[in-house]
XYZ file of C-alpha atoms in Angstrom:
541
model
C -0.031 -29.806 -20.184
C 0.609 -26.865 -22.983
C -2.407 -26.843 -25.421
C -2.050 -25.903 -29.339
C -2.407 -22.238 -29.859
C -3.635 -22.483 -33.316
C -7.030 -20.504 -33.770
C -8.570 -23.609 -34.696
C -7.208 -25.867 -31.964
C -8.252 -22.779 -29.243
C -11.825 -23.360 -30.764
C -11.971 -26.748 -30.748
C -11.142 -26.588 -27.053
C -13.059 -23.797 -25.865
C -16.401 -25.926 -27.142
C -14.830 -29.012 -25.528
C -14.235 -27.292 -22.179
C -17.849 -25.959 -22.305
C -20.313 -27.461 -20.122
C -22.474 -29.930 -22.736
C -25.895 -28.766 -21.534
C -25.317 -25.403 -22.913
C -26.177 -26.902 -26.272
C -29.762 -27.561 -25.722
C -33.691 -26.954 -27.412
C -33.804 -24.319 -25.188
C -31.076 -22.046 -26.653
C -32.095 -23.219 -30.158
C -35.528 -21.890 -29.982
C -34.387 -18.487 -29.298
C -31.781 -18.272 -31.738
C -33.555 -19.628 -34.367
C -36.586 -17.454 -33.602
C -34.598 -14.332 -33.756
C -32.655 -15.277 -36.528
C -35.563 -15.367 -38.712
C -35.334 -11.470 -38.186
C -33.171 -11.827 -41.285
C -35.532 -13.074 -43.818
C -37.334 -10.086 -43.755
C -34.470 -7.896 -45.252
C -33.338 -11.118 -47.529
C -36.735 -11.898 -49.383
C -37.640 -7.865 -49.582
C -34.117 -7.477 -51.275
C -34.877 -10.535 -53.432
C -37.928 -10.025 -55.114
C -39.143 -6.126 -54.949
C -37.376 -5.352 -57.542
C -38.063 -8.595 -59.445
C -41.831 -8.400 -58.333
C -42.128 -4.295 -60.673
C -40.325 -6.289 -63.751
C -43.383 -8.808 -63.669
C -45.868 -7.995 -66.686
C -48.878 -7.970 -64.059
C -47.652 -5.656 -62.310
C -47.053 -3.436 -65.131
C -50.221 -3.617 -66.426
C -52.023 -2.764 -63.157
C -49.323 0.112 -62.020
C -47.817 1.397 -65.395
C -45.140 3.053 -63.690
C -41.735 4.863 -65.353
C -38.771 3.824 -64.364
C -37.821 6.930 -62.006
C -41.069 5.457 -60.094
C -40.303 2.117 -60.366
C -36.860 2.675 -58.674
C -38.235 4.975 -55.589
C -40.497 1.506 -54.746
C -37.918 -0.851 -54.626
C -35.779 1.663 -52.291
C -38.158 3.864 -49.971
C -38.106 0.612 -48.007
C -34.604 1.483 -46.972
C -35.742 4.990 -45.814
C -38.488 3.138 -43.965
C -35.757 0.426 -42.502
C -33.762 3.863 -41.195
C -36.258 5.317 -39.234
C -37.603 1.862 -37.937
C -33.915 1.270 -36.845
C -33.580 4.073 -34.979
C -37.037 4.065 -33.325
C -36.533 0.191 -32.238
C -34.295 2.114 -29.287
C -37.206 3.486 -27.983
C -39.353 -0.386 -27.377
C -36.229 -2.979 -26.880
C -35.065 -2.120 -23.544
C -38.995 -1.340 -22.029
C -40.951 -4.485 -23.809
C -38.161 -6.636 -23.856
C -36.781 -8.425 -26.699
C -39.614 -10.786 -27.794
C -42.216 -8.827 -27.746
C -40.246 -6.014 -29.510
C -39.466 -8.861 -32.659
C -43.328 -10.227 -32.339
C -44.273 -6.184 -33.331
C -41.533 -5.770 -35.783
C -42.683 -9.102 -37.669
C -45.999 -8.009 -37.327
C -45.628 -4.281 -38.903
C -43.457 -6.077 -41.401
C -45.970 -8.149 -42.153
C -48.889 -5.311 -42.717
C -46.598 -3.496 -44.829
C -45.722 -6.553 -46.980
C -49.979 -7.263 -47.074
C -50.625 -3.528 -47.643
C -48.320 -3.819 -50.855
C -50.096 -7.174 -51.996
C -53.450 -6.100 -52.094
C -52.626 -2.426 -53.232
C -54.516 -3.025 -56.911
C -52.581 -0.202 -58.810
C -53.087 2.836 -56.372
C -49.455 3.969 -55.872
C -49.772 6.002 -52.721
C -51.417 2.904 -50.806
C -48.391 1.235 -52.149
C -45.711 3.332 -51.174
C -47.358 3.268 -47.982
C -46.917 -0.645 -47.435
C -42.969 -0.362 -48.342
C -42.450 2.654 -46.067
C -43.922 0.449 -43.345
C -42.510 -2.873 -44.322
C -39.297 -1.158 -43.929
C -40.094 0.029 -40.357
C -40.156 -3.481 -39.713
C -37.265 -4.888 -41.585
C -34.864 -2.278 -40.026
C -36.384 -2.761 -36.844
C -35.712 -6.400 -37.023
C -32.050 -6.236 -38.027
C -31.374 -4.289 -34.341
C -32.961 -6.932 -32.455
C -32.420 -10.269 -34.308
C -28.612 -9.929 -33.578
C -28.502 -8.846 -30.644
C -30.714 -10.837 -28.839
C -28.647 -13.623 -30.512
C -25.732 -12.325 -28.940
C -26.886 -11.744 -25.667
C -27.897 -15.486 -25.262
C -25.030 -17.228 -26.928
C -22.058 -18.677 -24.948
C -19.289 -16.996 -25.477
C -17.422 -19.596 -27.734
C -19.714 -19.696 -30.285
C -21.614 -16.439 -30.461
C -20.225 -15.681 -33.992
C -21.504 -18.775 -35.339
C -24.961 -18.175 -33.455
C -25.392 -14.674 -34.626
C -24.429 -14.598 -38.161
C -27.142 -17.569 -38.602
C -29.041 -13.913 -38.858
C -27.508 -13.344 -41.925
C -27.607 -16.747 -43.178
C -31.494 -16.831 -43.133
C -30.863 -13.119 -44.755
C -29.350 -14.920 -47.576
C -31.802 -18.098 -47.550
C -34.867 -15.086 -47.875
C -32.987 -13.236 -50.499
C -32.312 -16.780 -52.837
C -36.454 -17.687 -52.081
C -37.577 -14.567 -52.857
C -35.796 -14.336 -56.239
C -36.760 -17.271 -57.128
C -40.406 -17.015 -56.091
C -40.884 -13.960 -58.616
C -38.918 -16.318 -61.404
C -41.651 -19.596 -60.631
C -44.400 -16.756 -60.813
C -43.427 -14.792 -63.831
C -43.103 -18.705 -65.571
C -46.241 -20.438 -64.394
C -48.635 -17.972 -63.882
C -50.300 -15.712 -66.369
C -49.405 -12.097 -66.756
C -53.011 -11.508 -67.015
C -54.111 -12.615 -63.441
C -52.792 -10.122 -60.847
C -52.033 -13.504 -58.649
C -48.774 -13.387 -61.055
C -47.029 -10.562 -58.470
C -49.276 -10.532 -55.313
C -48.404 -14.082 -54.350
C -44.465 -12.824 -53.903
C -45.735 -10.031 -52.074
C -47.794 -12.453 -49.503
C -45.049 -15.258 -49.348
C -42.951 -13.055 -47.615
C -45.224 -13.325 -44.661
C -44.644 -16.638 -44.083
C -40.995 -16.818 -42.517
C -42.269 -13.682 -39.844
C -45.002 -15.785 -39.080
C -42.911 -18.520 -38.068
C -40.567 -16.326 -35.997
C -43.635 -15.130 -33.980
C -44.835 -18.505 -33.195
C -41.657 -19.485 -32.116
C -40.837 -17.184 -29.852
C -43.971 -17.943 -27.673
C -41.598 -20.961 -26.818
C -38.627 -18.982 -26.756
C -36.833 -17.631 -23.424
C -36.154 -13.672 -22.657
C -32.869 -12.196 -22.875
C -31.611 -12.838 -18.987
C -29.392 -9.522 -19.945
C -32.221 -7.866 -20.244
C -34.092 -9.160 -17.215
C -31.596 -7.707 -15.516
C -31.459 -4.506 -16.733
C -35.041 -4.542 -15.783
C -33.764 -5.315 -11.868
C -35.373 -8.569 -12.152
C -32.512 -10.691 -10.810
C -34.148 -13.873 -9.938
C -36.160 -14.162 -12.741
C -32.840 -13.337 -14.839
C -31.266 -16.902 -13.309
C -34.406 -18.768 -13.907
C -34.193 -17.713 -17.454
C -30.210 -18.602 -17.469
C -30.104 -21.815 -15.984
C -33.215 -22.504 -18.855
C -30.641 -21.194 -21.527
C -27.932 -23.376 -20.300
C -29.477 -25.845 -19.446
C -27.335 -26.605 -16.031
C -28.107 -27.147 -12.310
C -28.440 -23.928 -10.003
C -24.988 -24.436 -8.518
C -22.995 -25.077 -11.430
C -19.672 -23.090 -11.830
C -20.000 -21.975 -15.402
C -23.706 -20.881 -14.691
C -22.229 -18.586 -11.488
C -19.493 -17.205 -13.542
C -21.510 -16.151 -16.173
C -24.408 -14.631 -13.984
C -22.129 -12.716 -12.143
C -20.362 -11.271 -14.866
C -23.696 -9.603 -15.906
C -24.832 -8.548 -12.191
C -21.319 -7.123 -11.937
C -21.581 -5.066 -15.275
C -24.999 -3.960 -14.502
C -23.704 -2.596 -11.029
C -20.740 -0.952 -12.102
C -22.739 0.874 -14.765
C -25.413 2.373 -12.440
C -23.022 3.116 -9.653
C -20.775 5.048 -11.376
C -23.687 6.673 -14.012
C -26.690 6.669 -12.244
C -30.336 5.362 -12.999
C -30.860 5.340 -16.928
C -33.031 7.397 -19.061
C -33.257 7.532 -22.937
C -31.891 10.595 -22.780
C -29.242 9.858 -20.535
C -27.976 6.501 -22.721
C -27.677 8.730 -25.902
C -25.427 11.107 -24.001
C -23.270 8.045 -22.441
C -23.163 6.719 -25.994
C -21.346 10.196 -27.723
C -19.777 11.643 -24.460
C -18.032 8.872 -22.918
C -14.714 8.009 -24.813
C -15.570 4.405 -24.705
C -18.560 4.339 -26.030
C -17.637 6.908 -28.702
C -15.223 4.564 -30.249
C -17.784 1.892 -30.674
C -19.897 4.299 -32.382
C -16.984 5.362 -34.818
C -15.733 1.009 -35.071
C -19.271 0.299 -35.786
C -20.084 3.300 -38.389
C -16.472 2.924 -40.203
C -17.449 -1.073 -40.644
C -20.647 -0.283 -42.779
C -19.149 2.721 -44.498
C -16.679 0.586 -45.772
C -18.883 -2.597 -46.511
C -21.147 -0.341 -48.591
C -17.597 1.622 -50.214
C -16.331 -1.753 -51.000
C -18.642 -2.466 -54.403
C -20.725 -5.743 -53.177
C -23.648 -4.391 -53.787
C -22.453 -2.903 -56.964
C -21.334 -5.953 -58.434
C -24.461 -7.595 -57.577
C -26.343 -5.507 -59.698
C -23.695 -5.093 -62.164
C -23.738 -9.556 -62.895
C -25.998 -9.582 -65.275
C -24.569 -6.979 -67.350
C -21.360 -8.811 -67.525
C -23.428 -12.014 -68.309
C -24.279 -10.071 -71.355
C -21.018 -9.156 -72.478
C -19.925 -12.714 -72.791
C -22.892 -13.728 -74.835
C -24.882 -14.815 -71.972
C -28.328 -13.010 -72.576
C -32.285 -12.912 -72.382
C -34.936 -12.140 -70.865
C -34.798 -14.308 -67.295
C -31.026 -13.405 -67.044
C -31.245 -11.148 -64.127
C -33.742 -13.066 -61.970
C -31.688 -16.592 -62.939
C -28.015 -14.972 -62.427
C -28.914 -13.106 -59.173
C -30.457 -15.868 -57.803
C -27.319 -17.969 -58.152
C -25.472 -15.492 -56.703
C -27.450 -15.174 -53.627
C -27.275 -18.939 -53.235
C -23.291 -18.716 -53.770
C -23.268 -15.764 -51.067
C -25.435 -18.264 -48.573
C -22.971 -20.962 -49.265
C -20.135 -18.821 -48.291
C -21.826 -17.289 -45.318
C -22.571 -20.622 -43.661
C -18.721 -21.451 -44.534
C -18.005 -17.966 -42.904
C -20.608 -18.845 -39.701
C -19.009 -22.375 -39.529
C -14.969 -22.049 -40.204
C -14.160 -18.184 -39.852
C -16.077 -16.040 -37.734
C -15.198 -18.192 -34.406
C -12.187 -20.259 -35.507
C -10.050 -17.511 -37.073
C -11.510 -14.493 -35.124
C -12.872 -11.409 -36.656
C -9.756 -9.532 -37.781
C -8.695 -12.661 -39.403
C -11.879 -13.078 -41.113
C -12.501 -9.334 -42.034
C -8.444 -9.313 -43.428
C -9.104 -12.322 -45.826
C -12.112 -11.230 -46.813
C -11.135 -8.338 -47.637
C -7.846 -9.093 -49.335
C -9.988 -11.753 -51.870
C -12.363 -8.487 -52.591
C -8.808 -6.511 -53.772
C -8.206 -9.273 -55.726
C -11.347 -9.866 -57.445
C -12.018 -5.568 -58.089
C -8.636 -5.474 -59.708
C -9.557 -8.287 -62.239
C -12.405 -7.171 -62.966
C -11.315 -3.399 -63.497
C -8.834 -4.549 -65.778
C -10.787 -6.955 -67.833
C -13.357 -4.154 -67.995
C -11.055 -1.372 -69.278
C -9.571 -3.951 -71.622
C -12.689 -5.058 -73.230
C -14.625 -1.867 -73.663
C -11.900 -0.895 -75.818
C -11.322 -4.181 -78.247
C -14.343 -6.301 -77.190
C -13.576 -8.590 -80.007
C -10.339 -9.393 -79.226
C -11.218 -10.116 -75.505
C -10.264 -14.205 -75.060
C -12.904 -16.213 -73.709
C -11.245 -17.735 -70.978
C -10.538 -14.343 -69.616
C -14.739 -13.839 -69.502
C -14.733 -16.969 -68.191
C -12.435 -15.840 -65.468
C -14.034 -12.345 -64.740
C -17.333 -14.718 -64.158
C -15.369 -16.844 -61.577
C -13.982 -13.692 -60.122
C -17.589 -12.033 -59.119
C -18.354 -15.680 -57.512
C -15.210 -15.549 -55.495
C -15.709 -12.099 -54.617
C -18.852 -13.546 -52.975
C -16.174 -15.515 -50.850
C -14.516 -12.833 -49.678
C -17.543 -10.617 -49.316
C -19.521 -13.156 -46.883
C -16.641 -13.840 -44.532
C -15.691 -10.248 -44.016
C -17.353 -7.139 -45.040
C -20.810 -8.192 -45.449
C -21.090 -10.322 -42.054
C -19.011 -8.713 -39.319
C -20.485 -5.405 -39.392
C -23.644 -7.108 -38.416
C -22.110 -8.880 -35.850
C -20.152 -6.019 -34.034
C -23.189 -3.957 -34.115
C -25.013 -6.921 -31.986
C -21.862 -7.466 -29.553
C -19.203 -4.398 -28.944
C -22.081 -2.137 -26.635
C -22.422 -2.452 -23.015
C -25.662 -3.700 -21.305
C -26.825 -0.512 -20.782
C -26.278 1.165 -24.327
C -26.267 -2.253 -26.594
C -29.983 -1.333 -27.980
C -28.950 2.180 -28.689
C -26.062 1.206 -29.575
C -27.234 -1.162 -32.342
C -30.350 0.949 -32.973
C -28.041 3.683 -34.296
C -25.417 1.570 -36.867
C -28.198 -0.047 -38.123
C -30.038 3.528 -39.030
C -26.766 4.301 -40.138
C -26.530 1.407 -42.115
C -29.981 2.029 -43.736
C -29.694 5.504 -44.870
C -26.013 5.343 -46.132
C -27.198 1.833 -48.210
C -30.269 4.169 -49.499
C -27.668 6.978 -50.589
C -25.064 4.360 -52.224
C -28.046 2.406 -54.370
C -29.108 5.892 -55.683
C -25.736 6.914 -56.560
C -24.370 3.961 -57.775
C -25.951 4.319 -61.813
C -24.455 7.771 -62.034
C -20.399 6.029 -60.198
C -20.794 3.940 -62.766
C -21.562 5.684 -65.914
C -18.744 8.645 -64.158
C -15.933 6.472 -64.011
C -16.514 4.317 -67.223
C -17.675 1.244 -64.699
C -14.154 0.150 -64.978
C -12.731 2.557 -62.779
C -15.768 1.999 -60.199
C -14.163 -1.243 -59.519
C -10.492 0.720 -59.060
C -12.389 2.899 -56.755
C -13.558 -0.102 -54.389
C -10.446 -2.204 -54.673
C -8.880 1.543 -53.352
C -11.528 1.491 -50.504
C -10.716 -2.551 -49.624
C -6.966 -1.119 -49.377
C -7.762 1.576 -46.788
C -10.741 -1.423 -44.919
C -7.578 -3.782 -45.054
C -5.705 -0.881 -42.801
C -8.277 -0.274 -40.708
C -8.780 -3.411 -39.551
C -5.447 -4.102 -38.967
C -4.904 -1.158 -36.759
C -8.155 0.094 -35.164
C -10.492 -3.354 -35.154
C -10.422 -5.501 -31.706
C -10.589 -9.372 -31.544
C -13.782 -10.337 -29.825
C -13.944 -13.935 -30.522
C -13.415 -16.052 -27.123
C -14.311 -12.688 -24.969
C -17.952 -12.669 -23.187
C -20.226 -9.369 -24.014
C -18.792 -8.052 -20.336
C -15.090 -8.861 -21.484
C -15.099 -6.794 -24.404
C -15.787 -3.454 -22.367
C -12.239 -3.843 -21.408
C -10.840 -3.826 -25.190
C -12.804 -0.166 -25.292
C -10.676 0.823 -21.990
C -7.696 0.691 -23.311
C -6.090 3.517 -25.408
C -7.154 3.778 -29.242
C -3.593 2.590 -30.942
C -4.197 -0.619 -28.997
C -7.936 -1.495 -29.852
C -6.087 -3.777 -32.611
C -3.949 -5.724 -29.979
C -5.534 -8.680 -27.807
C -6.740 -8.863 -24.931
C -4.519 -10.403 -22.271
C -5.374 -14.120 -23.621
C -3.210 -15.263 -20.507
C -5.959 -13.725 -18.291
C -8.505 -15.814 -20.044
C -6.707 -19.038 -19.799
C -6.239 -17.995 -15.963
C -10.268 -17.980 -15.841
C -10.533 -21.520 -17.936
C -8.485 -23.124 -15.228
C -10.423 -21.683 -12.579
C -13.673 -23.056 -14.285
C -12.510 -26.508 -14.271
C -10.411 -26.224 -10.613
C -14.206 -25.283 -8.739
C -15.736 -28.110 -11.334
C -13.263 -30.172 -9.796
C -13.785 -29.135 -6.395
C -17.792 -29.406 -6.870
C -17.989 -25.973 -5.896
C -21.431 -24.614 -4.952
C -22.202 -20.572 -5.722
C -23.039 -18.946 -2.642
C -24.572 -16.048 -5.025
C -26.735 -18.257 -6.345
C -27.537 -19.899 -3.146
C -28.754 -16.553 -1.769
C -30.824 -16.423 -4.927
C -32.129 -20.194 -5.313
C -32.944 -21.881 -2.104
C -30.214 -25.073 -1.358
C -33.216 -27.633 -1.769
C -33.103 -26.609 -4.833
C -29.995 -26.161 -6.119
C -29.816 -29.222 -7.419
C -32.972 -29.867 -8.933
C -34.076 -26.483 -10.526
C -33.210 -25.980 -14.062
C -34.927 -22.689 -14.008
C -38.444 -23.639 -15.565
């Protein structure tokens, strides 16, 4: 029988098809444990800023604004360097210990900056360390969601990272807005209590992961193959001799193999000379660089911090206008991420996604550099229903910025490596990410004031246009494809990266699945790894 080759119908039956164990406590533990990573970033970006506009905290630090702007964005430095270093722990401590000592050092910095009382050096020295542990966090947190998720759903799975990014960013905002309302200026409770809440969501993560299970693809980088099935079979939740459980084992075993025949036994020095040396490999480093270049180039950010100011050219003003509006929009931007983690990311595909995304940001930047340039000049003459409509436009640009350029970069930096470079791999976009995000923040004022903020939004609907290229030419479709399968998309010469993959091949393997479900086929891999008494009965505990 043909099936519908709609995006939507191939989703709907690649869950259906799945084995329904798969879905289990087990596998929701460890993705909810590591996506928790995210609130880290979310609540820091939320309320630091917020937290040196509080009048306690100006009293007690009496800091100029030049000072002022250096706290709120050394943690970025901090998230850099943490990034980069994260390499250096993943692949020897495993993945759950390496998040339990990223939310901890997170956590000192963030207690560190609460109990600072006014000396400035002590609390420089809490956000330089909180943001070893918030750019730490963002390597692991994805990709350990993406090394455990089936294959069908792994976008969904992984950008719940970004959704509790989001949910932190909306809480901390308005944490600093219930402080700075029912607490006195006068008691220094008024910004410390923002500072300590942001403990609370790393705390959870930790205790969670106790009940969490390891990574089986890194077990068996670690050559612990038995214990890697145990901790499979307690991800899946299926029987030892299960088809989908044998396919899916193998297909790691096999990578694994391939990769130390033909390279060798690993070294840290040896994976960062496979990562820029082999031509594979160096394309994931440009696809995942080129993604955050042009997610930062693209104005998100900027017209995040640029809301309230157009707030106040349509008569919207006062005092609790910047906490209230950016609060709002971080709660429209979670909105539209779950939408993006729910209906997009998996059921269109990536390049879909990333194109409409995209296009909506063109859309919205060329509204609003018109009805910029139009009302700086005759401000009284503007019409109210096109200020009305400029508001609508930054919403929708929210849209368009959740399900594409805000989202995938995250999740291709989690699942284009191979096993043996994939915490390199992420360690280094993510340090990427960090420093280029500290550069654009600092530059952004002085783009702004340059190119009469009108033409800043010309400049990033110009940038959208070449993203909008890009991905149509030079970004792969991973959606449907396991973290082995995509190796193959790297293979292939670099004018076809934006072609698919041989879908017939993958419906070839589908019907294979179900023929040996049919056939109650029994792995005689797995039987050489799992005795046949237990086969039947071991679930891998």
């Amino acid at each position: 029988m043909t099936r519908s080759t709609t995006s939507l119908a191939k989703y709907i039956h690649a869950i259906r098809d799945s084995p329904r164990g798969i879905y289990n406590h087990n596998l929701a533990v460890v993705v909810v444990s590591f996506a928790l990573c995210g609130c880290a970033k979310g609540w820091d970006e939320g309320s630091a800023s917020a937290i040196t506009q509080l009048k306690s905290f100006e009293r007690m630090y009496n800091l100029d604004n030049n000072t002022v702007s250096n706290i709120v964005s050394f943690v970025n430095l901090g998230a850099g360097v943490g990034a980069l270093l994260s390499f250096l722990l993943n692949d020897r401590i495993g993945r759950r210990w390496s998040m339990r000592l990223y939310q901890l050092v997170y956590i000192i910095g963030s207690l560190i900056s609460c109990f600072s009382y006014g000396n400035v050096g002590v609390l420089y020295a809490g956000r330089l360390i909180a943001g070893l542990g918030i750019g730490a966090l963002t390597v692991v947190g994805p990709m350990t969601i993406a090394e455990v998720a089936p294959k069908a759903t792994r976008g969904l799975m992984t950008l719940l990272f970004n959704v509790c990014m989001l949910s932190g960013q909306a809480l901390g905002v308005f944490t600093v807005y219930g402080c700075s309302i029912h607490i006195s200026p006068a008691k220094n409770l008024q910004y410390q209590i923002p500072w300590f809440t942001q403990t609370f969501a790393p705390s959870i993560s930790i205790i969670l992961s106790f009940f969490a299970v390891e990574s089986p693809r890194w077990i068996i980088l670690s050559n612990k193959r038995q214990s890697a099935l145990a901790s499979l079979l307690r991800l899946r939740g299926l029987p030892a001799n299960h088809p989908y459980v044998d396919a899916e084992y193998n297909e790691m075993v096999r990578q694994v193999e391939e990769e130390d025949t033909s390279l060798g036994p690993t070294s840290s020095l040896k994976v960062v000379k496979e990562t820029f040396f082999i031509r594979s490999n160096l394309r994931r480093v440009q696809l995942s660089l080129v993604a955050y270049i042009l997610a930062q180039m693209s104005g998100a950010n900027s017209v995040t911090n640029y809301l309230p100011t157009i707030f106040g050219m349509v008569g919207i003003k006062g005092s609790g206008v910047k906490v209230y509006t950016t609060g709002l929009y971080a709660i429209t931007k979670l909105i539209f991420c779950v939408a993006a983690s729910l209906c997009f990311v998996d059921v269109l595909g990536r390049r879909k996604s990333l194109m409409t995304g995209i296009i909506i940001q063109i859309i919205c930047h060329s509204y609003l550099a018109g009805y910029l340039s139009f009302f700086t000049k005759e401000p009284s003459t503007m019409p109210k229903g096109a200020s009305d409509a400029a508001i609508a436009f930054i919403y929708i640009h929210a849209l368009g910025w959740a399900i594409g350029l805000y989202t995938l970069p995250y999740l291709f930096g989690a699942e284009l490596w191979p096993s043996r470079i994939r915490s390199f791999g992420g360690a280094l976009s993510q340090c990427f990410h960090w420093l280029f995000y500290f550069a654009i923040t600092k530059a952004t004022p002085s783009l702004l004031t340059g190119l009469h903020t009108w033409g800043a939004f010309v400049l990033f609907a110009g940038f959208c246009i070449v993203a909008l290229v890009y991905t149509f030419f030079l970004v792969p479709e991973t959606s449907g494809l396991s973290l082995e399968e995509i190796n193959k998309i790297f293979e292939r010469p670099l004018y076809r990266l934006g072609q698919p993959l041989a879908p017939e091949r993958q419906n070839d393997e589908d019907d294979d699945i179900s023929r040996l479900n049919n056939m109650g086929y029994v792995s005689t891999h797995l039987e050489r790894l799992i005795p046949a008494t237990q086969s039947t009965s071991n679930r891998g505990g």
